[in-house]
Short mmCIF file of N, CA and C and ligand atoms in Angstrom, two decimals:
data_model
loop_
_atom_site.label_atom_id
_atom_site.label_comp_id
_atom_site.label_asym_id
_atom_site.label_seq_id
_atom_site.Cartn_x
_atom_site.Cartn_y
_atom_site.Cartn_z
N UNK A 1 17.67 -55.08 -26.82
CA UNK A 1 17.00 -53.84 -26.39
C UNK A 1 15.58 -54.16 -25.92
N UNK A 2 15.01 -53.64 -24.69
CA UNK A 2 13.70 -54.16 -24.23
C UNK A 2 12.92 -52.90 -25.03
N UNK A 3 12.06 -53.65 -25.30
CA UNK A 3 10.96 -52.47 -26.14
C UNK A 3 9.81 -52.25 -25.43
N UNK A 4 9.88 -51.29 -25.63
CA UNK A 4 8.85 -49.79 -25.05
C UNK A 4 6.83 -50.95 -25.67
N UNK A 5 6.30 -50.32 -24.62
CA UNK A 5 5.10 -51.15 -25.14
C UNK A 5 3.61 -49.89 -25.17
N UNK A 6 3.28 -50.16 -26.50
CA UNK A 6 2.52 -49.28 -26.40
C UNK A 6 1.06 -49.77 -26.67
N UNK A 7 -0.20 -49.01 -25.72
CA UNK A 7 -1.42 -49.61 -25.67
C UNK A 7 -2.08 -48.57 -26.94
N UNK A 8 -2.36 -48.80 -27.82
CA UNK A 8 -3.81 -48.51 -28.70
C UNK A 8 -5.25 -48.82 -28.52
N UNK A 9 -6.00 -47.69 -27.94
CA UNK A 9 -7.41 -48.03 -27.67
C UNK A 9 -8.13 -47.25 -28.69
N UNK A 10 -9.35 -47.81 -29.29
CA UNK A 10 -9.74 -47.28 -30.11
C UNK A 10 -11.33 -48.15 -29.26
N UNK A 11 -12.40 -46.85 -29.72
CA UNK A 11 -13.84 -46.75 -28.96
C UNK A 11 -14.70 -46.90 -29.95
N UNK A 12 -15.88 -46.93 -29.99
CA UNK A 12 -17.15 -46.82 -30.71
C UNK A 12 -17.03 -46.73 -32.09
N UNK A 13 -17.90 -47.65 -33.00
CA UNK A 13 -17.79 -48.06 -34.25
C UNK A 13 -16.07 -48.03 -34.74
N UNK A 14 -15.68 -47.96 -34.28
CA UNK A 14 -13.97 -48.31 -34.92
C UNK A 14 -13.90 -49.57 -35.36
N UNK A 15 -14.75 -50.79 -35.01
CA UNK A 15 -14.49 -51.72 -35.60
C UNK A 15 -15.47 -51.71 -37.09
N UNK A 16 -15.91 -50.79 -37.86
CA UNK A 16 -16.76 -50.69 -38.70
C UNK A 16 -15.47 -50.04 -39.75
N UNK A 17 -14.60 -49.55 -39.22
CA UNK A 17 -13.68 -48.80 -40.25
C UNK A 17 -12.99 -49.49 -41.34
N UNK A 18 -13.27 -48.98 -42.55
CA UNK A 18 -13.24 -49.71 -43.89
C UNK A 18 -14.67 -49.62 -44.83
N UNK A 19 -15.91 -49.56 -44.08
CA UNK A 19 -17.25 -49.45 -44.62
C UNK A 19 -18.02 -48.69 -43.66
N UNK A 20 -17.07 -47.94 -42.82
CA UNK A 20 -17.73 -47.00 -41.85
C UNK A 20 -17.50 -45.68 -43.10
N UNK A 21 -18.93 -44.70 -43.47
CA UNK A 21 -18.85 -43.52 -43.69
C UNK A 21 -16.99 -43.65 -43.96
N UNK A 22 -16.34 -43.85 -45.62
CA UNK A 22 -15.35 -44.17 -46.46
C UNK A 22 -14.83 -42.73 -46.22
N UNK A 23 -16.11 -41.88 -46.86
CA UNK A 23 -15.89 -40.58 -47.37
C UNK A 23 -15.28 -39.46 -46.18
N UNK A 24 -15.42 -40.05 -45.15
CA UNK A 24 -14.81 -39.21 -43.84
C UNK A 24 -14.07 -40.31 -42.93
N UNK A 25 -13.80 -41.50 -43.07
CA UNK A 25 -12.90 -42.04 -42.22
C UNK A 25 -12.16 -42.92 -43.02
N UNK A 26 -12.45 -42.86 -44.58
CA UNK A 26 -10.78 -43.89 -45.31
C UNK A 26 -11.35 -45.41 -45.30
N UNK A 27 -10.70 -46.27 -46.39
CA UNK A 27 -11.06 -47.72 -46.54
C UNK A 27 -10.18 -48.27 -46.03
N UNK A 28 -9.27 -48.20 -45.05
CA UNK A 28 -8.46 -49.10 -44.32
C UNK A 28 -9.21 -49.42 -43.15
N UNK A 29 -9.26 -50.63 -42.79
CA UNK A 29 -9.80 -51.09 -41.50
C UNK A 29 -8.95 -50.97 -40.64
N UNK A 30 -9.56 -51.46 -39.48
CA UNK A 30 -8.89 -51.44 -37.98
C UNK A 30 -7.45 -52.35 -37.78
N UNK A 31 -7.55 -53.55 -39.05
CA UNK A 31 -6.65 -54.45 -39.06
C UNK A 31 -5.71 -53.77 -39.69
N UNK A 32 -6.02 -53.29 -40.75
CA UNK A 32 -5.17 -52.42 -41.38
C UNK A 32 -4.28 -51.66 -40.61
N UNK A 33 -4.98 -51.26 -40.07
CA UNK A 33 -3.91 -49.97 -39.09
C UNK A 33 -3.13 -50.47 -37.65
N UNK A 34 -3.28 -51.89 -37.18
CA UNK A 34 -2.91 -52.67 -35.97
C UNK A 34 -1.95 -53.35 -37.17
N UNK A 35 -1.55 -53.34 -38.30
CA UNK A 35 -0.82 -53.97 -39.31
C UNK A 35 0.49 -53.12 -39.18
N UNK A 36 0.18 -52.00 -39.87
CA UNK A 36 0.90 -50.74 -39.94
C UNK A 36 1.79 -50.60 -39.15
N UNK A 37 1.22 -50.35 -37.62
CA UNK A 37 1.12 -49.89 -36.21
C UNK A 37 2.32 -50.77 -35.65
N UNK A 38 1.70 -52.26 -36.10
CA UNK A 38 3.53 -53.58 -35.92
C UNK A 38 4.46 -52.96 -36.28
N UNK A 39 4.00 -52.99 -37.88
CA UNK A 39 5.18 -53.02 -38.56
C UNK A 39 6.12 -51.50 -38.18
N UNK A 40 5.31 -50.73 -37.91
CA UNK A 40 6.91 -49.30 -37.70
C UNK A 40 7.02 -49.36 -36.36
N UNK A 41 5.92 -50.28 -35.30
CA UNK A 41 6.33 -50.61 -34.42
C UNK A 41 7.85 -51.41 -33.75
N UNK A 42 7.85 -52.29 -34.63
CA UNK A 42 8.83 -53.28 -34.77
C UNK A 42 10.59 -52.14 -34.85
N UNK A 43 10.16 -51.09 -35.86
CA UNK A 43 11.19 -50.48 -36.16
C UNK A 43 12.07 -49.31 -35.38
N UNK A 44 10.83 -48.87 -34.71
CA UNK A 44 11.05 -47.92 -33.32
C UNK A 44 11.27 -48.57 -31.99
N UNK A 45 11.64 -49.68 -32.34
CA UNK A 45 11.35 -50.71 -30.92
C UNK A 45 10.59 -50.57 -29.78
N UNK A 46 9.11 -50.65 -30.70
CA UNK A 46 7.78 -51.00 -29.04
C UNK A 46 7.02 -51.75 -30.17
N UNK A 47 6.81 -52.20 -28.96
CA UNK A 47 5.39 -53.58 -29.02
C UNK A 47 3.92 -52.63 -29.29
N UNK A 48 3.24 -53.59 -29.80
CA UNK A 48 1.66 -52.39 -30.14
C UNK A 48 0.64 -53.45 -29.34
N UNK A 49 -0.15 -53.28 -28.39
CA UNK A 49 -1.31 -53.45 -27.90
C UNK A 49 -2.17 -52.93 -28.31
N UNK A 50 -2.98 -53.71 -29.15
CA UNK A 50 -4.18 -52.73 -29.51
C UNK A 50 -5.41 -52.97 -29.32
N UNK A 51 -6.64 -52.45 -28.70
CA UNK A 51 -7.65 -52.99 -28.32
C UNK A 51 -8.84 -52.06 -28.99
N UNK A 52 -9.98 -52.81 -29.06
CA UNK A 52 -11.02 -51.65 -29.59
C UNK A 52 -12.85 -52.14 -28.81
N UNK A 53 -12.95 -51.39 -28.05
CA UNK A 53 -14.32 -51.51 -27.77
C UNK A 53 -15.57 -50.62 -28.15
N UNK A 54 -16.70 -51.47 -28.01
CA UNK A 54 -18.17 -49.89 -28.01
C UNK A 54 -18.27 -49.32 -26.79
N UNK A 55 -17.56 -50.08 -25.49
CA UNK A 55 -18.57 -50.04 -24.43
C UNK A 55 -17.29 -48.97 -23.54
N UNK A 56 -17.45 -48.16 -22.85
CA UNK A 56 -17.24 -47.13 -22.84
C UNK A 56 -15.90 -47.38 -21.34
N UNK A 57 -16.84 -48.37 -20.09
CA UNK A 57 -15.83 -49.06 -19.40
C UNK A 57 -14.95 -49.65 -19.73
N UNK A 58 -15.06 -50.46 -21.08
CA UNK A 58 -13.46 -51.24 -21.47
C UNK A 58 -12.96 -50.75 -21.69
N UNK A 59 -12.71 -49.28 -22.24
CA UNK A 59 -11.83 -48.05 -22.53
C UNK A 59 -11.26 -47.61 -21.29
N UNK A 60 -12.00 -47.39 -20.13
CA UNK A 60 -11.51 -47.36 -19.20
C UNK A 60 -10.51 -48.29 -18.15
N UNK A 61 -11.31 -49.30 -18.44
CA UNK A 61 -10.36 -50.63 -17.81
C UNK A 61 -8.94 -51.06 -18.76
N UNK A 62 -8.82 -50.66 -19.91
CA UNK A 62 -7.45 -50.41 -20.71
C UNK A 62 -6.96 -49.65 -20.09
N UNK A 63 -7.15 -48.19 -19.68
CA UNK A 63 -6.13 -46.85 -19.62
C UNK A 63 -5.56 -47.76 -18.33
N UNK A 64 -6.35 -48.15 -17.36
CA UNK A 64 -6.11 -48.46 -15.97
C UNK A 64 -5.00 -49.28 -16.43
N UNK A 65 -5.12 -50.71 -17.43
CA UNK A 65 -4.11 -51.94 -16.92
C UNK A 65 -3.09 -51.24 -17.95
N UNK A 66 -3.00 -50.24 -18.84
CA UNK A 66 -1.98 -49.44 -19.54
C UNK A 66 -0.53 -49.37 -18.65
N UNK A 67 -1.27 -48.52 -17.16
CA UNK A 67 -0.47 -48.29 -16.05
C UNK A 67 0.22 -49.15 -15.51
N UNK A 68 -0.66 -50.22 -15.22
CA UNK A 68 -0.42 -51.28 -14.27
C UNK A 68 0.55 -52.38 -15.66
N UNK A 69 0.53 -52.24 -16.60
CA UNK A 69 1.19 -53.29 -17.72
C UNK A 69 2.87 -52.26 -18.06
N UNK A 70 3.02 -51.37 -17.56
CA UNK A 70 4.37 -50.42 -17.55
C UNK A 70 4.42 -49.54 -19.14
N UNK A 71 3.20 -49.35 -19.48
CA UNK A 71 3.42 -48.96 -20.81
C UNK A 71 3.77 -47.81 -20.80
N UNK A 72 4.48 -47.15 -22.11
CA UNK A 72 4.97 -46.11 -22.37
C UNK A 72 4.60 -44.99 -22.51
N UNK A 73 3.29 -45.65 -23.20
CA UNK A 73 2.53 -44.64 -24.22
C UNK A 73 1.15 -45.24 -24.11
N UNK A 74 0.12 -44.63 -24.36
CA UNK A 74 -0.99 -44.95 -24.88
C UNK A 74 -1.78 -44.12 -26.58
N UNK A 75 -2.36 -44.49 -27.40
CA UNK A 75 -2.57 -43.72 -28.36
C UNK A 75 -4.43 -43.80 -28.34
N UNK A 76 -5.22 -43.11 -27.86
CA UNK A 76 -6.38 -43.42 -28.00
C UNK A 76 -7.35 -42.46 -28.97
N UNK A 77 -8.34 -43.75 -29.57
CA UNK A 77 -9.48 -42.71 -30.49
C UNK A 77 -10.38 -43.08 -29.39
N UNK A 78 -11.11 -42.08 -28.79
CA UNK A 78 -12.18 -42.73 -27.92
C UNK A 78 -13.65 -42.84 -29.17
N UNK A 79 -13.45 -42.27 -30.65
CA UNK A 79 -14.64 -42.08 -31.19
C UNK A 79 -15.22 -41.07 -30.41
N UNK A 80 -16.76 -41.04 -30.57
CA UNK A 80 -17.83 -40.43 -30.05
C UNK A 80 -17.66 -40.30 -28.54
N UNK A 81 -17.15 -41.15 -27.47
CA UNK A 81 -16.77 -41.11 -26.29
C UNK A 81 -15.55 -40.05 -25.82
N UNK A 82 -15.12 -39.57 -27.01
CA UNK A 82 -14.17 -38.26 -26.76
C UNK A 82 -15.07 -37.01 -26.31
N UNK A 83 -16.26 -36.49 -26.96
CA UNK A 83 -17.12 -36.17 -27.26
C UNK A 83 -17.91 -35.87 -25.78
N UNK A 84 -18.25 -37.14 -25.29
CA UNK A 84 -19.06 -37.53 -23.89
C UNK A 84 -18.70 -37.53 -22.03
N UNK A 85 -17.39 -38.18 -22.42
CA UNK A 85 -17.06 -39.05 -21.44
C UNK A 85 -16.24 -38.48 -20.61
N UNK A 86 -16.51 -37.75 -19.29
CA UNK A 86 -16.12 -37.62 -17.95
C UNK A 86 -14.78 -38.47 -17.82
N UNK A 87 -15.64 -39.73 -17.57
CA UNK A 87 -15.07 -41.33 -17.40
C UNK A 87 -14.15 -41.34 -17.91
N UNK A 88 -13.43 -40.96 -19.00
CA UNK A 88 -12.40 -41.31 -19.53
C UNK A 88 -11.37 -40.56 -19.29
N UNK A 89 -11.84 -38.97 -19.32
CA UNK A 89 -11.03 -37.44 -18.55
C UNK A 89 -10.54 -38.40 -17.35
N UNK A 90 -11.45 -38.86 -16.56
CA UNK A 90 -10.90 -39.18 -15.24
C UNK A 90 -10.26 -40.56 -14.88
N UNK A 91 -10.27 -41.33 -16.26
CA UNK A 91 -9.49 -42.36 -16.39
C UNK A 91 -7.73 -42.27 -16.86
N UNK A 92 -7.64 -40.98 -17.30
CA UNK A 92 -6.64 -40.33 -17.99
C UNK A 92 -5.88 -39.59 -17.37
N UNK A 93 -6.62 -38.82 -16.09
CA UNK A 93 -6.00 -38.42 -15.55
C UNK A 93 -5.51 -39.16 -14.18
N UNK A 94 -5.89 -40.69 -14.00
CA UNK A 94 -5.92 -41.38 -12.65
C UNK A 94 -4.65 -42.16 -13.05
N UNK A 95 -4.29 -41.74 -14.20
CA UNK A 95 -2.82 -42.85 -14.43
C UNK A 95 -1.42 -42.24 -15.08
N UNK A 96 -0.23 -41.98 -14.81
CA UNK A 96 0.40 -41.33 -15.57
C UNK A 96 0.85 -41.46 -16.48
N UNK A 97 0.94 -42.52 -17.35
CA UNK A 97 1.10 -43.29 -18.61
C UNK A 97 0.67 -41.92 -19.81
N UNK A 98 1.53 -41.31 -20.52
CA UNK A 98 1.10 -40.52 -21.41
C UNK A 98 0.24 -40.89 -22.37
N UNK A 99 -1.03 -39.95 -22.88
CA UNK A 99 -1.83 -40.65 -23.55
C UNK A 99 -2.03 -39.15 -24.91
N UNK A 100 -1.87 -40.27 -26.22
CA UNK A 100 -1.76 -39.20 -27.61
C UNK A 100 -3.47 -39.22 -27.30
N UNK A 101 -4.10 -38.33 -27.94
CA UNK A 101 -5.54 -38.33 -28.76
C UNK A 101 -5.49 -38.43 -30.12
N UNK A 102 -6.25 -38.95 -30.35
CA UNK A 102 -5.86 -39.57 -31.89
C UNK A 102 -7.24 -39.45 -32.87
N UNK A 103 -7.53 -38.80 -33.75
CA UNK A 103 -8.78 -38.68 -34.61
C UNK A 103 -8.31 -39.12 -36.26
N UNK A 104 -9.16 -39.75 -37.12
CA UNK A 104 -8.96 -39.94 -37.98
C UNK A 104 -9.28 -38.57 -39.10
N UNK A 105 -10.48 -38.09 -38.73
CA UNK A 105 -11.30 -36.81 -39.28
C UNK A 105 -11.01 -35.50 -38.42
N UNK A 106 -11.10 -34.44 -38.52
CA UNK A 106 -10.61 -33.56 -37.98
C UNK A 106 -11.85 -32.62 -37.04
N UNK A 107 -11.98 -33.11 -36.15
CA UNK A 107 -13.47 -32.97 -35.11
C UNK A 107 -13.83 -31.48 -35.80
N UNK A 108 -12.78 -30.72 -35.55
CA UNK A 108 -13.06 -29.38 -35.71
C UNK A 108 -13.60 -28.28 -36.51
N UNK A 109 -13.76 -29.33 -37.51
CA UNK A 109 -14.24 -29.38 -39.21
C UNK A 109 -15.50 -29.73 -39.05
N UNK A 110 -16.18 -30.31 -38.26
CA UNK A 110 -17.75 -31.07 -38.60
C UNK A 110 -18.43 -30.25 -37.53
N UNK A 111 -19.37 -31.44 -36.83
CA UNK A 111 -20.67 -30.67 -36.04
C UNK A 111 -20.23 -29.98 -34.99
N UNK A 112 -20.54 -28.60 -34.37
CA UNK A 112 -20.39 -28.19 -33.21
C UNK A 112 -20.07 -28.66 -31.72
N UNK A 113 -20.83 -30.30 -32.06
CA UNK A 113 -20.91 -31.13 -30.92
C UNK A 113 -19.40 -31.78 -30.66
N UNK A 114 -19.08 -32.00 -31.60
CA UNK A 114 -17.57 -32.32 -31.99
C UNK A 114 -16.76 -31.81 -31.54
N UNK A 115 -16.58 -30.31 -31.21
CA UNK A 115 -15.54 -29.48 -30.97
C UNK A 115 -14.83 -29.55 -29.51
N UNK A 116 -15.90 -29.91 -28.91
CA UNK A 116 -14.99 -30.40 -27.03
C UNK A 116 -15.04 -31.98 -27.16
N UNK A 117 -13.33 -31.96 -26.58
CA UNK A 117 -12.77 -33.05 -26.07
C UNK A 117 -12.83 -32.69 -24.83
N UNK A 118 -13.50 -34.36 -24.15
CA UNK A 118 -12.62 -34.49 -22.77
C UNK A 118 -11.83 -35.02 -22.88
N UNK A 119 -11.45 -35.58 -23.76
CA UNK A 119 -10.27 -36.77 -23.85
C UNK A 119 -9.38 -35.71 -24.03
N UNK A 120 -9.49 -34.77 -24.59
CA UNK A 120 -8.10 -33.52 -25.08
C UNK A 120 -7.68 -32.64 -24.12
N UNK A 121 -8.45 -32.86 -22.52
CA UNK A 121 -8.28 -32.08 -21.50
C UNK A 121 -7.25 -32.26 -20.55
N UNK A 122 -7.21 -34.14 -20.64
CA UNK A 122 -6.19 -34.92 -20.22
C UNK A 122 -5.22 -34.96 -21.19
N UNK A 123 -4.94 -34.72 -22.39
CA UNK A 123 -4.25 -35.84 -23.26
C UNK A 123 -2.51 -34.76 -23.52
N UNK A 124 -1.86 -35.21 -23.71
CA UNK A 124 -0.63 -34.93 -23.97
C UNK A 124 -0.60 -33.96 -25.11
N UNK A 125 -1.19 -34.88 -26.45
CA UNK A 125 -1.54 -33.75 -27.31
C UNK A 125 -2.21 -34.52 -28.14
N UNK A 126 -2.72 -33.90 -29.21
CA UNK A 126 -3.77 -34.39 -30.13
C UNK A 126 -3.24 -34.73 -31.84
N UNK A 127 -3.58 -35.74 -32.35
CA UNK A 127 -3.31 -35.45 -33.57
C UNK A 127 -4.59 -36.05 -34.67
N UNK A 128 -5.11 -34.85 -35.16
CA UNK A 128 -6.40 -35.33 -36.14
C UNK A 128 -5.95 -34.81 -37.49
N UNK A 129 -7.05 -35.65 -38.64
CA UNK A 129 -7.82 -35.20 -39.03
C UNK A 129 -6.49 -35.57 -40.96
N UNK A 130 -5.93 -36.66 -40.23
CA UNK A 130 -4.82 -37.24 -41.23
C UNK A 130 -5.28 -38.49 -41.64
N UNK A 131 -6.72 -38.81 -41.08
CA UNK A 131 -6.81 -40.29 -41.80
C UNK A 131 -6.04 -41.64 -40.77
N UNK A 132 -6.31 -42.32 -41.53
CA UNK A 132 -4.72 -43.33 -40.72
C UNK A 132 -3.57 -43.26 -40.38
N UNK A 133 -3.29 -42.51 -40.94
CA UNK A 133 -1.55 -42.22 -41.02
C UNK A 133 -1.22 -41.36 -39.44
N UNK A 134 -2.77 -40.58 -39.53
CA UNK A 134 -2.44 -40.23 -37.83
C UNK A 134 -1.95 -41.39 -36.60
N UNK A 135 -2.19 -42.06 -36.82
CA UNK A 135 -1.85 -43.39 -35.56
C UNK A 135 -0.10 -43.31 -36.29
N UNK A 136 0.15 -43.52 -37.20
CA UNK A 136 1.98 -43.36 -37.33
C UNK A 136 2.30 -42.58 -36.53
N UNK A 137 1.83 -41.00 -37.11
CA UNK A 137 2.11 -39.96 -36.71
C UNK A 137 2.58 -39.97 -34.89
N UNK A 138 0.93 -40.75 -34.32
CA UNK A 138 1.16 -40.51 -33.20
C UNK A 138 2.55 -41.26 -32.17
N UNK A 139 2.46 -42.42 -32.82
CA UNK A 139 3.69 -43.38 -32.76
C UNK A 139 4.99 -42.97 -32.64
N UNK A 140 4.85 -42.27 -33.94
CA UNK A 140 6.56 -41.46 -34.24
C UNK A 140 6.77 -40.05 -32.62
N UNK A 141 5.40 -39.91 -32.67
CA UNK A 141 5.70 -38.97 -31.13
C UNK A 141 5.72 -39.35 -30.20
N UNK A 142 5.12 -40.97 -29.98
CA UNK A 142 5.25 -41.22 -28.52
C UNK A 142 7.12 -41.96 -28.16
N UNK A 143 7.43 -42.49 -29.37
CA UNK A 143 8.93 -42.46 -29.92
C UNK A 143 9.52 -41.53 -28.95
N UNK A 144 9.55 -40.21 -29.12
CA UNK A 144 10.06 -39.48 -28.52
C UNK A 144 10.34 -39.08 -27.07
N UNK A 145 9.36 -39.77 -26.52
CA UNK A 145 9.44 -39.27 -24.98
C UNK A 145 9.73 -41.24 -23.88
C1 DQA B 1 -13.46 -39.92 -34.60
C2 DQA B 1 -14.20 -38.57 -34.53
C3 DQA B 1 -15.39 -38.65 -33.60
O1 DQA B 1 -16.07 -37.41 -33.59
C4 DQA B 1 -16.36 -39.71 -34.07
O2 DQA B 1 -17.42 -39.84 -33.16
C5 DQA B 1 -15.70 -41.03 -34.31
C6 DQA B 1 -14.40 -41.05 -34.97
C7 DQA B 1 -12.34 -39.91 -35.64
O3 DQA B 1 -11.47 -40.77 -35.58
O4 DQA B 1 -12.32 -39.05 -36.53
O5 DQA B 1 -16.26 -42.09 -34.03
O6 DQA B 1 -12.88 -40.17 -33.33
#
């Protein structure tokens, strides 16, 4: 069976997760969850690509080679760049590769500033505010299509 390949981008301080603020984003690290992500990967048959930058273009230059690499799915936390970024709305929408939004904390719960996504303008659909287990979650949905 050829397996479905799926890109994971994760943005700004994501590589801090584990001793990033515990009390709102969980002690599993990034490895942790590219661990996980294999392993039920393996079981749903797709491959996990997972990448994580600060810088706001490598997020962009992922969605792009997402397209161009035949992927299935994409699952992205842009972080704080959900928040900001045009660039990414219009990176999201320049490729048809379905893309989950993915939050660990539940934006909608905290600062005001929080509450608009651009990333959620493009995105297929959203799933926050489950911790880690959201990236399963999102997995088990991109499964589906
Ligand atoms: C986050 C939520 C964002 O508001 C924040 O800037 C992050 C992490 C989350 O996973 O809950 O960096 O995307």
């Amino acid at each position: 069976m050829t397996q479905k390949l799926v890109y994971v981008l994760n943005g700004p301080n994501l590589n801090r997760l584990g001793r990033r603020e515990p009390e709102i984003y969980g002690t599993q690290t990034l490895d942790d969850i590219g661990a996980m992500l294999a392993e039920r990967g393996q079981a749903l048959g797709m491959a996990i690509t997972m990448h994580q930058s600060n810088h706001e273009g490598a997020l962009v230059d992922w969605l792009h080679e997402a397209q161009d690499a035949g992927a299935h799915a994409v699952l992205l936390n842009a972080g704080a760049y959900t928040h900001t970024s045009v660039a990414l709305l219009d990176a999201i929408r320049a490729i048809s590769v379905p893309v989950i939004e993915v939050h660990l904390s539940n934006p909608h719960t905290r600062e005001a500033f929080r509450h608009t996504s651009w990333v959620g303008m493009a995105a297929k659909g959203t799933i926050a505010g489950f911790g880690a287990h959201g990236y399963l979650l999102a997995l088990e949905a991109a499964a589906q299509f």
